[in-house]
Amino acid sequence: LLAALVDARIAEGEIGAAEAASRRLTELADESGIPVVTARAGLAAARAHVAAERRDAAAEAARGALADFGSMAMPYETAQARLELARALAQGSPDLAVEEARSAYASFRELGASRARDDAAALLRSLGAPTGGLPRGVGELTASNLRHEWVHHDREHLAQLMAVSSSLAWPAMGNSRRF
């Protein structure tokens, strides 16, 4: 719950309280030695440091959380740590921040985590980078899907051409229309 408290305090603009909650979570992680608690403490610390505009400390904490979550094969949390690392790098190393944010965006998209994907997309846009995403309801497209859409699209154009040519030719056919 302390990680959620860090996020809530940041959302309320209470950065000092967020840092205090983050420090307490780090103490508990150190005492317990439980890897997932250590990783969550690192991510919470990264968020608190970003909110306090301590970019170097945020990047260090995010890298630690990224390594920890990655070693435990936790893809959602790994992507969260990547996104926090991107936020930490945004001012000093925008190119690296874009790389990390893109990776997080792709992971969130793959996992179907739309809110987190939107957060990554917002960061990418703030860095001047496109997301290259499709409209939300489209889903994955295959080459076969596109080929079939193209055929259907062309068929519709042919139908339109036939209607136009018939409307132009019919009046000019005169008496031949009676056959």
Short mmCIF file of C-alpha atoms in Angstrom, two decimals:
data_model
loop_
_atom_site.label_atom_id
_atom_site.label_comp_id
_atom_site.label_asym_id
_atom_site.label_seq_id
_atom_site.Cartn_x
_atom_site.Cartn_y
_atom_site.Cartn_z
CA LEU A 1 0.00 0.00 0.00
CA LEU A 2 2.92 2.35 0.48
CA ALA A 3 3.61 2.40 -3.27
CA ALA A 4 0.00 3.45 -3.87
CA LEU A 5 0.39 6.08 -1.14
CA VAL A 6 3.43 7.49 -2.96
CA ASP A 7 1.35 7.83 -6.14
CA ALA A 8 -1.56 9.40 -4.24
CA ARG A 9 0.68 11.92 -2.49
CA ILE A 10 2.29 12.88 -5.80
CA ALA A 11 -1.16 13.33 -7.36
CA GLU A 12 -2.11 15.64 -4.49
CA GLY A 13 1.11 17.63 -4.93
CA GLU A 14 2.40 16.53 -1.53
CA ILE A 15 5.92 15.71 -2.69
CA GLY A 16 7.46 15.64 0.80
CA ALA A 17 4.85 13.15 2.00
CA ALA A 18 5.44 11.05 -1.13
CA GLU A 19 9.15 10.99 -0.40
CA ALA A 20 8.50 9.97 3.22
CA ALA A 21 6.27 7.10 2.11
CA SER A 22 8.89 6.08 -0.44
CA ARG A 23 11.63 6.05 2.22
CA ARG A 24 9.45 3.92 4.51
CA LEU A 25 8.81 1.43 1.69
CA THR A 26 12.55 1.27 1.00
CA GLU A 27 13.19 0.55 4.71
CA LEU A 28 10.63 -2.27 4.64
CA ALA A 29 12.16 -3.66 1.45
CA ASP A 30 15.62 -3.63 3.01
CA GLU A 31 14.33 -5.35 6.16
CA SER A 32 12.36 -8.00 4.30
CA GLY A 33 14.82 -8.81 1.53
CA ILE A 34 11.86 -9.75 -0.68
CA PRO A 35 12.82 -9.00 -4.30
CA VAL A 36 9.39 -7.80 -5.44
CA VAL A 37 9.15 -5.40 -2.49
CA THR A 38 12.62 -4.09 -3.36
CA ALA A 39 11.55 -3.55 -6.97
CA ARG A 40 8.34 -1.78 -5.95
CA ALA A 41 10.31 0.41 -3.55
CA GLY A 42 12.68 1.35 -6.36
CA LEU A 43 9.80 2.28 -8.65
CA ALA A 44 8.14 4.32 -5.90
CA ALA A 45 11.45 6.07 -5.20
CA ALA A 46 11.86 6.85 -8.90
CA ARG A 47 8.39 8.40 -9.00
CA ALA A 48 9.03 10.47 -5.89
CA HIS A 49 12.39 11.66 -7.26
CA VAL A 50 10.82 12.63 -10.60
CA ALA A 51 8.13 14.59 -8.75
CA ALA A 52 10.85 16.33 -6.70
CA GLU A 53 12.79 17.01 -9.93
CA ARG A 54 15.83 15.02 -8.83
CA ARG A 55 16.42 13.46 -12.24
CA ASP A 56 19.68 11.63 -11.54
CA ALA A 57 18.32 9.93 -8.41
CA ALA A 58 15.11 9.12 -10.29
CA ALA A 59 17.03 7.54 -13.16
CA GLU A 60 19.14 5.45 -10.78
CA ALA A 61 16.07 4.21 -8.87
CA ALA A 62 14.20 3.50 -12.11
CA ARG A 63 17.13 1.53 -13.54
CA GLY A 64 17.24 -0.57 -10.38
CA ALA A 65 13.50 -1.24 -10.54
CA LEU A 66 13.79 -2.03 -14.24
CA ALA A 67 16.49 -4.62 -13.58
CA ASP A 68 14.60 -6.10 -10.62
CA PHE A 69 11.24 -6.40 -12.38
CA GLY A 70 12.93 -7.68 -15.53
CA SER A 71 14.70 -10.45 -13.61
CA MET A 72 11.36 -11.55 -12.16
CA ALA A 73 9.67 -11.59 -15.61
CA MET A 74 7.06 -9.00 -14.64
CA PRO A 75 6.37 -7.26 -17.99
CA TYR A 76 3.82 -4.67 -16.81
CA GLU A 77 5.99 -3.51 -13.93
CA THR A 78 9.08 -3.59 -16.14
CA ALA A 79 7.30 -1.25 -18.57
CA GLN A 80 6.28 1.01 -15.68
CA ALA A 81 9.92 1.25 -14.61
CA ARG A 82 10.92 2.02 -18.21
CA LEU A 83 8.35 4.81 -18.37
CA GLU A 84 9.63 6.27 -15.11
CA LEU A 85 13.18 6.08 -16.45
CA ALA A 86 12.01 7.93 -19.56
CA ARG A 87 10.51 10.66 -17.37
CA ALA A 88 13.76 10.93 -15.45
CA LEU A 89 15.78 11.23 -18.67
CA ALA A 90 13.38 13.58 -20.48
CA GLN A 91 15.23 16.82 -19.78
CA GLY A 92 18.86 15.72 -19.84
CA SER A 93 18.76 12.96 -22.48
CA PRO A 94 15.60 13.33 -24.57
CA ASP A 95 16.72 10.80 -27.20
CA LEU A 96 17.21 8.11 -24.57
CA ALA A 97 13.91 9.12 -22.98
CA VAL A 98 12.13 8.60 -26.29
CA GLU A 99 13.69 5.12 -26.65
CA GLU A 100 12.58 4.11 -23.16
CA ALA A 101 9.10 5.60 -23.58
CA ARG A 102 8.66 3.82 -26.93
CA SER A 103 9.66 0.53 -25.36
CA ALA A 104 7.21 1.09 -22.50
CA TYR A 105 4.48 2.10 -24.98
CA ALA A 106 5.00 -1.08 -27.01
CA SER A 107 4.91 -3.25 -23.88
CA PHE A 108 1.73 -1.62 -22.61
CA ARG A 109 0.11 -1.98 -26.03
CA GLU A 110 1.07 -5.66 -26.16
CA LEU A 111 -0.31 -6.21 -22.65
CA GLY A 112 -3.55 -4.35 -23.41
CA ALA A 113 -2.82 -1.82 -20.66
CA SER A 114 -4.55 1.12 -22.30
CA ARG A 115 -4.28 3.67 -19.46
CA ALA A 116 -0.55 3.03 -19.04
CA ARG A 117 -0.15 3.09 -22.84
CA ASP A 118 -1.86 6.48 -22.88
CA ASP A 119 0.59 7.74 -20.25
CA ALA A 120 3.52 6.57 -22.39
CA ALA A 121 1.94 8.15 -25.48
CA ALA A 122 1.54 11.46 -23.64
CA LEU A 123 5.20 11.42 -22.66
CA LEU A 124 6.24 10.60 -26.22
CA ARG A 125 4.14 13.49 -27.55
CA SER A 126 5.63 15.85 -24.96
CA LEU A 127 9.06 14.82 -26.26
CA GLY A 128 7.97 15.52 -29.84
CA ALA A 129 7.92 11.84 -30.82
CA PRO A 130 5.02 10.14 -32.59
CA THR A 131 3.48 7.02 -31.14
CA GLY A 132 2.72 5.52 -34.54
CA GLY A 133 -0.33 3.92 -33.03
CA LEU A 134 -3.61 3.02 -34.62
CA PRO A 135 -6.96 4.41 -33.52
CA ARG A 136 -8.03 2.77 -30.26
CA GLY A 137 -10.71 0.41 -31.62
CA VAL A 138 -8.76 -0.94 -34.59
CA GLY A 139 -6.71 -3.64 -32.88
CA GLU A 140 -3.99 -5.57 -34.67
CA LEU A 141 -3.98 -5.55 -38.47
CA THR A 142 -2.41 -8.24 -40.62
CA ALA A 143 -1.29 -8.06 -44.24
CA SER A 144 -4.24 -10.30 -45.11
CA ASN A 145 -6.65 -7.86 -43.42
CA LEU A 146 -5.26 -4.98 -45.44
CA ARG A 147 -5.31 -6.95 -48.70
CA HIS A 148 -8.98 -7.87 -48.21
CA GLU A 149 -9.85 -4.28 -47.31
CA TRP A 150 -8.09 -3.10 -50.47
CA VAL A 151 -10.09 -5.53 -52.64
CA HIS A 152 -13.35 -4.44 -50.99
CA HIS A 153 -12.39 -0.79 -51.34
CA ASP A 154 -11.63 -1.22 -55.07
CA ARG A 155 -14.89 -3.12 -55.58
CA GLU A 156 -16.75 -0.15 -54.11
CA HIS A 157 -14.94 2.20 -56.50
CA LEU A 158 -15.88 0.00 -59.47
CA ALA A 159 -19.53 0.07 -58.37
CA GLN A 160 -19.38 3.86 -58.16
CA LEU A 161 -17.83 4.08 -61.64
CA MET A 162 -20.54 1.81 -63.07
CA ALA A 163 -23.28 3.95 -61.50
CA VAL A 164 -21.78 7.16 -62.88
CA SER A 165 -21.21 5.75 -66.37
CA SER A 166 -24.75 4.29 -66.45
CA SER A 167 -26.27 7.60 -65.42
CA LEU A 168 -24.33 9.38 -68.17
CA ALA A 169 -24.80 6.76 -70.90
CA TRP A 170 -28.45 5.85 -70.28
CA PRO A 171 -29.95 9.19 -71.42
CA ALA A 172 -27.76 9.20 -74.55
CA MET A 173 -28.89 5.70 -75.63
CA GLY A 174 -32.11 7.00 -77.14
CA ASN A 175 -34.33 4.27 -78.67
CA SER A 176 -31.78 1.53 -77.92
CA ARG A 177 -33.00 1.62 -74.31
CA ARG A 178 -36.09 -0.33 -75.43
CA PHE A 179 -34.17 -3.53 -76.26
#
